[in-house]
PDB file of C-alpha atoms in Angstrom:
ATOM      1  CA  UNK A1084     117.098 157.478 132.719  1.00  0.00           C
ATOM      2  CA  UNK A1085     113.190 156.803 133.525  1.00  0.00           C
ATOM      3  CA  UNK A1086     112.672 157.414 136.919  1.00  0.00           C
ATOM      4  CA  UNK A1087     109.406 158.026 138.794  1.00  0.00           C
ATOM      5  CA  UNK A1088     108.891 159.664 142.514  1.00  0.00           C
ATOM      6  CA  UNK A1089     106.014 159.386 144.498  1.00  0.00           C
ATOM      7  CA  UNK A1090     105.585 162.565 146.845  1.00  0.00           C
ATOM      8  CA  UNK A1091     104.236 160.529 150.199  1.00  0.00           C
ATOM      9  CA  UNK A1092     105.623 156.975 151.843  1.00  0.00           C
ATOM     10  CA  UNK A1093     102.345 156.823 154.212  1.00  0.00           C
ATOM     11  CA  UNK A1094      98.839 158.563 153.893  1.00  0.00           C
ATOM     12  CA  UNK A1095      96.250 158.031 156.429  1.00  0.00           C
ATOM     13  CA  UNK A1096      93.143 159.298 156.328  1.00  0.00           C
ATOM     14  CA  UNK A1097      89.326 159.170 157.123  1.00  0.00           C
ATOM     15  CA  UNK A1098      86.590 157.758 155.494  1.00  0.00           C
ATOM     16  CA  UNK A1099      85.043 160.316 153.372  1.00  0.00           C
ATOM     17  CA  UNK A1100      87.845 162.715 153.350  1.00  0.00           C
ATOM     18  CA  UNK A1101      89.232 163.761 149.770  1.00  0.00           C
ATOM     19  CA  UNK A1102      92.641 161.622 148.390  1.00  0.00           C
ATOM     20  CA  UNK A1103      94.846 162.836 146.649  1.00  0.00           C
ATOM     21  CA  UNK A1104      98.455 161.337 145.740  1.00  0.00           C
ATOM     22  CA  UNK A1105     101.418 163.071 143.986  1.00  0.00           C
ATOM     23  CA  UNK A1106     103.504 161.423 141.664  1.00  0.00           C
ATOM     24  CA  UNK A1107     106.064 162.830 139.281  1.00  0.00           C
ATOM     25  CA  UNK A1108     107.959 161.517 137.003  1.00  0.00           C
ATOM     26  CA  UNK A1109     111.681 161.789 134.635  1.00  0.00           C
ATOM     27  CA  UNK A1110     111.607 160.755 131.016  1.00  0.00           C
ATOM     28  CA  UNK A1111     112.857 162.240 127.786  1.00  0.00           C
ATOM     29  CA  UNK A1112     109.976 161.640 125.530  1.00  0.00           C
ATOM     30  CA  UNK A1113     106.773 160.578 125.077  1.00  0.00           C
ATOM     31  CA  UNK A1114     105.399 158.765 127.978  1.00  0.00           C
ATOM     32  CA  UNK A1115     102.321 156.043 129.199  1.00  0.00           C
ATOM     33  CA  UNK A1116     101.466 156.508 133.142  1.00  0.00           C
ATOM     34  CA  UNK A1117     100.108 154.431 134.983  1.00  0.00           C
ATOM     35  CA  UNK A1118      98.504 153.699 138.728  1.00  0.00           C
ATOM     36  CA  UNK A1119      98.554 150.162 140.155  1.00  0.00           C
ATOM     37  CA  UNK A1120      97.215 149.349 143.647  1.00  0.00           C
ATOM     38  CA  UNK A1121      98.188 146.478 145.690  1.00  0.00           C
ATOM     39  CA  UNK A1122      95.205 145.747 148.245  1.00  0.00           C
ATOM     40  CA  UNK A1123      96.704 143.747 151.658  1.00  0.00           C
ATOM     41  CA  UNK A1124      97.664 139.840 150.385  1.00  0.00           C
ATOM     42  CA  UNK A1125      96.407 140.619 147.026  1.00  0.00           C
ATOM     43  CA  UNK A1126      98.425 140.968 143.498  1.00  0.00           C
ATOM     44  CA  UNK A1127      99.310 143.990 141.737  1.00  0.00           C
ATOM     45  CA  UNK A1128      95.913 145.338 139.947  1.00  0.00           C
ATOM     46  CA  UNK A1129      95.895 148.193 137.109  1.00  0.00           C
ATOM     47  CA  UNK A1130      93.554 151.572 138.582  1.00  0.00           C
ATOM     48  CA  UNK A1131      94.294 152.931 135.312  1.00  0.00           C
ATOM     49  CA  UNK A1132      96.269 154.390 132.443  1.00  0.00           C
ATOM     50  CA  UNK A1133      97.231 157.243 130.482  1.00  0.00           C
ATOM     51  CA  UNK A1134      98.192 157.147 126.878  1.00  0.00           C
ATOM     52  CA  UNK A1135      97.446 160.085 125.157  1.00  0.00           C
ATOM     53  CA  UNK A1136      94.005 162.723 124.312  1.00  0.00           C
ATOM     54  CA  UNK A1137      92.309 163.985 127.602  1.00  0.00           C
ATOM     55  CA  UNK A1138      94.806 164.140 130.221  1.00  0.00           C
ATOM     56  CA  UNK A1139      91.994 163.834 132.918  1.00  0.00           C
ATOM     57  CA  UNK A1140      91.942 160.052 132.949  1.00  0.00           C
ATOM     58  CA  UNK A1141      89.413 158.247 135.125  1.00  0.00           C
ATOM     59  CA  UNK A1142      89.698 154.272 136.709  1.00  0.00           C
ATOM     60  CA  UNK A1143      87.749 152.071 138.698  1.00  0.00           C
ATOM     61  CA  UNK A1144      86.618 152.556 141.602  1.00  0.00           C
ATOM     62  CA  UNK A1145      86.383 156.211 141.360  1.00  0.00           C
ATOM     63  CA  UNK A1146      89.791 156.812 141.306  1.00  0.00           C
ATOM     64  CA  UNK A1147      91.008 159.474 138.915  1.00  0.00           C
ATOM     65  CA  UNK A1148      94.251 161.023 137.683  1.00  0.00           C
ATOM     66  CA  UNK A1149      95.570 163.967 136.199  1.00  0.00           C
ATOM     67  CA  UNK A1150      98.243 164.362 133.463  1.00  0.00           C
ATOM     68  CA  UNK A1151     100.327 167.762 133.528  1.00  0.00           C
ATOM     69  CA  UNK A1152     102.586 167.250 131.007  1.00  0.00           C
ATOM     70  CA  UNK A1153     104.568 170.680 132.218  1.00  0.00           C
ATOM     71  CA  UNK A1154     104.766 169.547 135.568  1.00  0.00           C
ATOM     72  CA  UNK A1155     106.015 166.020 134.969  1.00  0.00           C
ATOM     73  CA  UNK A1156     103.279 165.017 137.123  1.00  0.00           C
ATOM     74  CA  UNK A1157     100.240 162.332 137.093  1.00  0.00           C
ATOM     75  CA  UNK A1158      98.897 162.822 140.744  1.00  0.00           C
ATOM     76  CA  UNK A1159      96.047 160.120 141.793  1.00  0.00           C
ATOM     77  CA  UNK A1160      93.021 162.101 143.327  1.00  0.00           C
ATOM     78  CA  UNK A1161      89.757 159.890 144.644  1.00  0.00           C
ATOM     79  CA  UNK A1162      86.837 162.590 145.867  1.00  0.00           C
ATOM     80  CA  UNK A1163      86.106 160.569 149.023  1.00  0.00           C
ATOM     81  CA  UNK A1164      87.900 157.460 150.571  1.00  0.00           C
ATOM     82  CA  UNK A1165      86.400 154.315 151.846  1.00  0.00           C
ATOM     83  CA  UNK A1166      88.420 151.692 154.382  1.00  0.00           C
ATOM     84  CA  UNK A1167      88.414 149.397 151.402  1.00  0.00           C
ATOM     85  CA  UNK A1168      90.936 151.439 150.027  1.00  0.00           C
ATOM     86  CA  UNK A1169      93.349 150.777 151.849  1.00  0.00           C
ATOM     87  CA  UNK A1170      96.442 149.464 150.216  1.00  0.00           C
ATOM     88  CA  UNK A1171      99.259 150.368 148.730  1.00  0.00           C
ATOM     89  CA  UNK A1172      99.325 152.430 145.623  1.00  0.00           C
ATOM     90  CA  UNK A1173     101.802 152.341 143.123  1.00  0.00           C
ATOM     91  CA  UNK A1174     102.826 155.258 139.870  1.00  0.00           C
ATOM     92  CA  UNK A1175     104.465 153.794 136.965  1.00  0.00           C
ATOM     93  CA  UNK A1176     106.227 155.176 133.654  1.00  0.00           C
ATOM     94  CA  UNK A1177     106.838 153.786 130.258  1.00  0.00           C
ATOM     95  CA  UNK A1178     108.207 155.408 127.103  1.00  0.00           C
ATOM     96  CA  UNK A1179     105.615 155.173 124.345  1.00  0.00           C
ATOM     97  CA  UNK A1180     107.785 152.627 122.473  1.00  0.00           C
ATOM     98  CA  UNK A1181     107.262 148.468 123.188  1.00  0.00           C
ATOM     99  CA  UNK A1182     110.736 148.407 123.628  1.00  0.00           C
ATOM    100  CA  UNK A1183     110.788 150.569 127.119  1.00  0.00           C
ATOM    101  CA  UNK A1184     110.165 149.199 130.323  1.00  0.00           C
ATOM    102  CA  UNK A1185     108.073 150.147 132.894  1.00  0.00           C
ATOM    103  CA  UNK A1186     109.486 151.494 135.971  1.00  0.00           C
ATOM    104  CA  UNK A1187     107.661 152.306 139.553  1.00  0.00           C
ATOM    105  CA  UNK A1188     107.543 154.642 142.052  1.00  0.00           C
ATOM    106  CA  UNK A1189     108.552 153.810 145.899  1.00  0.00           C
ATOM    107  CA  UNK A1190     105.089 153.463 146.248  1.00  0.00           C
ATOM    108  CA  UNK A1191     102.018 155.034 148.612  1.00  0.00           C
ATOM    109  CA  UNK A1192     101.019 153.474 151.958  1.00  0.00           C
ATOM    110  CA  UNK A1193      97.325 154.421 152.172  1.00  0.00           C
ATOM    111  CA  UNK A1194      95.578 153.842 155.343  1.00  0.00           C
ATOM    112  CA  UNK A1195      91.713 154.427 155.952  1.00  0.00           C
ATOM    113  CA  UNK A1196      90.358 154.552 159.284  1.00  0.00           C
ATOM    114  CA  UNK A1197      86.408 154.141 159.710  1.00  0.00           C
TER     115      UNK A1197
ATOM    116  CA  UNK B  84      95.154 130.551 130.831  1.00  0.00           C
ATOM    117  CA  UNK B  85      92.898 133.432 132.311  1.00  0.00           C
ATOM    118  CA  UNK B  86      95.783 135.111 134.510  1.00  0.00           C
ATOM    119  CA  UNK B  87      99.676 135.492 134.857  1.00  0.00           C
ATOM    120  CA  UNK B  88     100.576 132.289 136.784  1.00  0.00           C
ATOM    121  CA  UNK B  89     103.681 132.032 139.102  1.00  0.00           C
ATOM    122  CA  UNK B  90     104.891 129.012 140.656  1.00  0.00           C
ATOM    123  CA  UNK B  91     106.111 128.085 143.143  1.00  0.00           C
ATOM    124  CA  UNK B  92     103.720 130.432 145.626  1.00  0.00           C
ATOM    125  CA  UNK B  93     106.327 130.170 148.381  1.00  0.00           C
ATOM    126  CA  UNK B  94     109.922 128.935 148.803  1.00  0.00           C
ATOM    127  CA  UNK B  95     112.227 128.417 151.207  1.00  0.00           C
ATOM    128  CA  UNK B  96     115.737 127.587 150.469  1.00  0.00           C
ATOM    129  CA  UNK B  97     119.249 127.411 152.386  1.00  0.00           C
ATOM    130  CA  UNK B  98     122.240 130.071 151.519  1.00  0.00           C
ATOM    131  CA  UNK B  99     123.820 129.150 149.093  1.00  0.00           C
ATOM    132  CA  UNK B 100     121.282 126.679 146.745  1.00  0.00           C
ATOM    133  CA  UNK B 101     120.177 127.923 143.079  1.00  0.00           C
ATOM    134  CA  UNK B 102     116.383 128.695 142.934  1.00  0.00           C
ATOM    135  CA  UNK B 103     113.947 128.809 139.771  1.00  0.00           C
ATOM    136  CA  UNK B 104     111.024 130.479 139.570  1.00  0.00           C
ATOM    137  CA  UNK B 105     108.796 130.149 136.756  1.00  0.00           C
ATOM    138  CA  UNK B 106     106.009 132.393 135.525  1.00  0.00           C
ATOM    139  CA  UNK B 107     103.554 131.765 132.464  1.00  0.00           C
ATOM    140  CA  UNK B 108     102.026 134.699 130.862  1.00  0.00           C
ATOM    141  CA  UNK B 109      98.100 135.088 129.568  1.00  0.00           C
ATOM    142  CA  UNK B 110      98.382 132.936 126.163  1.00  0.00           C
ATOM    143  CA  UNK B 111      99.279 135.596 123.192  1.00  0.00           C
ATOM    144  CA  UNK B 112     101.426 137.981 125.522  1.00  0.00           C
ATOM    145  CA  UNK B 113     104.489 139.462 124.029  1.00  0.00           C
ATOM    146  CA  UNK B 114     105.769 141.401 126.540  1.00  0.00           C
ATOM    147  CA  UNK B 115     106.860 140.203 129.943  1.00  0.00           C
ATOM    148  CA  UNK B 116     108.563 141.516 132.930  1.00  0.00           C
ATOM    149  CA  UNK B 117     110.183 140.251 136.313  1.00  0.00           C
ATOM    150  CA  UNK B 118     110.608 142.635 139.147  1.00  0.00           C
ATOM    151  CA  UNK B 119     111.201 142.383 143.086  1.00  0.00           C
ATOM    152  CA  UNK B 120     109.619 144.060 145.907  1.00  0.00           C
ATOM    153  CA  UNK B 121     111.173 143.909 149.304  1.00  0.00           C
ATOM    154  CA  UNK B 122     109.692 144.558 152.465  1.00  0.00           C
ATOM    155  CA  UNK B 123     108.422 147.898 153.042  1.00  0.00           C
ATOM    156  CA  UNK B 124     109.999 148.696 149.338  1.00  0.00           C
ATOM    157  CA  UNK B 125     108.619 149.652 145.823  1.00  0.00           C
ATOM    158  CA  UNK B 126     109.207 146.955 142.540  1.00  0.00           C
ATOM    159  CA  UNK B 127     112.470 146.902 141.188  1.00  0.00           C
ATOM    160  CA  UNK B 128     112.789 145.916 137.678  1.00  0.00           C
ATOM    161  CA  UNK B 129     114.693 143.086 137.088  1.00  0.00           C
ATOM    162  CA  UNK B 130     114.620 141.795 133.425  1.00  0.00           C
ATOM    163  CA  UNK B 131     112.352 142.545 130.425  1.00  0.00           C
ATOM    164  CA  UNK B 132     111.312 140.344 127.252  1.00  0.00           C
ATOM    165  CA  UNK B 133     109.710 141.761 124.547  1.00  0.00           C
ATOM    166  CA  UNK B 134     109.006 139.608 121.541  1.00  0.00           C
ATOM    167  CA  UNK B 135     111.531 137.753 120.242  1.00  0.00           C
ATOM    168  CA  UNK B 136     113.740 141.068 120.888  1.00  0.00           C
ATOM    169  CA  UNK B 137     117.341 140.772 122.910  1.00  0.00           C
ATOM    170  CA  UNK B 138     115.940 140.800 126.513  1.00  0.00           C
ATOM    171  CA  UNK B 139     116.375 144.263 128.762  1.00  0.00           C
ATOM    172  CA  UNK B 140     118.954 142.690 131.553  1.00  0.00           C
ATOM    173  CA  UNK B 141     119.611 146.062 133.413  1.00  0.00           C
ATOM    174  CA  UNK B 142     117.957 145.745 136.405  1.00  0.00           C
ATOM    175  CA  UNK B 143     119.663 142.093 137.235  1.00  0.00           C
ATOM    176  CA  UNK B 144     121.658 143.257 141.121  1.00  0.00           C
ATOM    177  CA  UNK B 145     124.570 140.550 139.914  1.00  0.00           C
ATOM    178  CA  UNK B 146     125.589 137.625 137.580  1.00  0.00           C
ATOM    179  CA  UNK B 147     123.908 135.361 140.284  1.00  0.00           C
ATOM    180  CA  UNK B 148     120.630 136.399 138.703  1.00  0.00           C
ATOM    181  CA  UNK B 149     119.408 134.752 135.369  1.00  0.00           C
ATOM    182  CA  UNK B 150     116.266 134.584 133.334  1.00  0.00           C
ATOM    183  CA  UNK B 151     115.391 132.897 130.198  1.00  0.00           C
ATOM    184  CA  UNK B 152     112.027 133.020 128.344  1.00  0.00           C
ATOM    185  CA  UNK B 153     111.643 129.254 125.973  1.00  0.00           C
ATOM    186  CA  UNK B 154     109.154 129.939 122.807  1.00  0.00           C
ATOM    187  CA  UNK B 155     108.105 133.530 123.631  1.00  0.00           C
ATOM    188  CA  UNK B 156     106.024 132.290 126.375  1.00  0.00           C
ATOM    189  CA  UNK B 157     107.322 130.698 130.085  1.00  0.00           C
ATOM    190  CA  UNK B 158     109.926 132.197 131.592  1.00  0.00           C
ATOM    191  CA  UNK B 159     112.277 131.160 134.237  1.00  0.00           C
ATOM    192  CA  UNK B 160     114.155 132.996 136.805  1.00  0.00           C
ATOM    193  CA  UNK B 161     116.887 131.697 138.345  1.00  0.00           C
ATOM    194  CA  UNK B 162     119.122 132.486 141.185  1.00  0.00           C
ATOM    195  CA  UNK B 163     122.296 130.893 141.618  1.00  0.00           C
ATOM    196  CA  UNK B 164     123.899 130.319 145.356  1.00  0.00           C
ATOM    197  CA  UNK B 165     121.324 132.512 147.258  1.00  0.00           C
ATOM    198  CA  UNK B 166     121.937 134.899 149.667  1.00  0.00           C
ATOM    199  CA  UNK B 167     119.324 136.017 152.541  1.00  0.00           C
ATOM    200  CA  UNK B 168     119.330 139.838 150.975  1.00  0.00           C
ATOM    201  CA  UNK B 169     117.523 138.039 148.285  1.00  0.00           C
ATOM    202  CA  UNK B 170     114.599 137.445 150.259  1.00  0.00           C
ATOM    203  CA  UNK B 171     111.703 139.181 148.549  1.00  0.00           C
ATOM    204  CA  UNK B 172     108.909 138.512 146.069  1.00  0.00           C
ATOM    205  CA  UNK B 173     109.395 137.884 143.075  1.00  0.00           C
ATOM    206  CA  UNK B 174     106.202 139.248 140.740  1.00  0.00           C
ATOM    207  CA  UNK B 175     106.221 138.352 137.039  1.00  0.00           C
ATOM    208  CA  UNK B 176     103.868 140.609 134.654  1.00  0.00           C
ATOM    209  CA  UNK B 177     102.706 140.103 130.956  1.00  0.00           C
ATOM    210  CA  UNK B 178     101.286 142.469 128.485  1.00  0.00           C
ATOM    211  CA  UNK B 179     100.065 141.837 125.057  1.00  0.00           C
ATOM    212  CA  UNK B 180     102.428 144.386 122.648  1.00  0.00           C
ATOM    213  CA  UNK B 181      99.789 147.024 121.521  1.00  0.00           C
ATOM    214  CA  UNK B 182      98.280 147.496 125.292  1.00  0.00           C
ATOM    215  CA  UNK B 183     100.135 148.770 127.933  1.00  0.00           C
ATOM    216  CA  UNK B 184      98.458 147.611 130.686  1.00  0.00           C
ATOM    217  CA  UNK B 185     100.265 145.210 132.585  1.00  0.00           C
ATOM    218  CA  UNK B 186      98.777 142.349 134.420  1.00  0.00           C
ATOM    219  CA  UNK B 187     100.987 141.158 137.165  1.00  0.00           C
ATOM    220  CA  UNK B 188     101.035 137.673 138.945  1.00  0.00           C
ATOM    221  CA  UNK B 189     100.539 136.674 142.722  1.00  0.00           C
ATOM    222  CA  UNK B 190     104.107 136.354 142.834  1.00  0.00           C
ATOM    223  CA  UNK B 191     106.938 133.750 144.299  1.00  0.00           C
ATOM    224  CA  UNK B 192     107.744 134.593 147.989  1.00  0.00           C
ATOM    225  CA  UNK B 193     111.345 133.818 148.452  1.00  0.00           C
ATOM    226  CA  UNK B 194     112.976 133.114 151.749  1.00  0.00           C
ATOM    227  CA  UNK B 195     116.607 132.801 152.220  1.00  0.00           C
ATOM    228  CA  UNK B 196     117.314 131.365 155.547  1.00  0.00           C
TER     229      UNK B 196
END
């Protein structure tokens, strides 16, 4: 069964300072990945997405992930953090078929102080 | 329409009443998905609709939880005879088949009192 584990439950951090969030990951196949944030009393909002090709993948804001397939892992890195970024940051997995489902991680509490 | 739209926003209901929650997808969306997130927790998948495929049921907790999708496009949740550990929100997300990113709703916050 999918299943997808995110490596922190709360990050805080300073402005400026370097970001970088583990995820890994369980799946038998092929896989999409995926990063969704969740800013405070806002709606789930796609950072960005992995389907195949370069396995550096780069999303808005900066925000940037990494693909090791031998390491089941897709960590989120962001070279320096501003207080607008904090929120709560979510992995996700899908099998490459339309037919799977996407399942998240616990999720990442990410707190920037000025 | 331009977004994933949920409705109601917020409910309240006693123990024990049936709730539906309805969510309509961006126009053209095959795929759509209804999950809960708890206080403090991560989304749980709850049901999955893809086309006019058999839906994915396997994350439904119990046989109190129901969900039906009419023409491939709105979908309803329900919840029959509520209890307060269903207190959560409930976020409904559609997808057009051939791209995989998901864009999610604001969600119906549900409180069981």
């Amino acid at each position: 069964a999918q299943s997808v584990s995110q490596h922190n439950h709360h990050v805080i951090l300073s402005e400026a300072a370097s970001l970088e969030l583990g995820c890994n990951y369980s799946y038998g196949g092929t896989v999409n990945l995926f990063w969704y944030v969740q800013y405070p009393g806002q709606h789930l909002q796609l950072l960005l997405k992995y389907f195949s090709g370069d396995p550096l993948v780069k999303g808005i804001k900066g925000f940037e992930a990494e693909f090791i397939k031998s390491k089941f892992s897709f960590n989120l890195r962001k070279p320096s953090v501003q207080w607008s970024d904090t929120a709560e940051y979510f992995c996700a997995v899908k099998g490459e078929t339309s037919y799977d489902k996407v399942i998240f991680g616990p999720g990442t509490s990410l707190s920037v102080i000025p | 329409g331009a977004g994933v739209s949920q409705s109601p926003s917020n409910k309240v209901t006693e123990k024990g009443k049936d709730v539906e929650l309805r969510c309509d997808p961006i126009s053209g969306h095959t795929a759509l998905y209804w999950y809960r997130q708890s206080l403090g927790q991560g989304l749980e998948f709850l049901i999955y609709f893809q086309g006019n495929s058999a839906p994915d049921k396997s994350g439904l907790p119990s046989d109190r939880f129901s969900a039906e999708r009419t023409g491939g496009s709105v979908s309803t949740l329900t919840i029959q005879r509520t209890q307060q550990e269903d207190s959560a929100v409930y976020l409904c997300a559609s997808s057009h088949r051939n791209n995989y990113g998901y864009t999610f709703g604001s969600g119906t916050r549900l409180t069981v009192v």
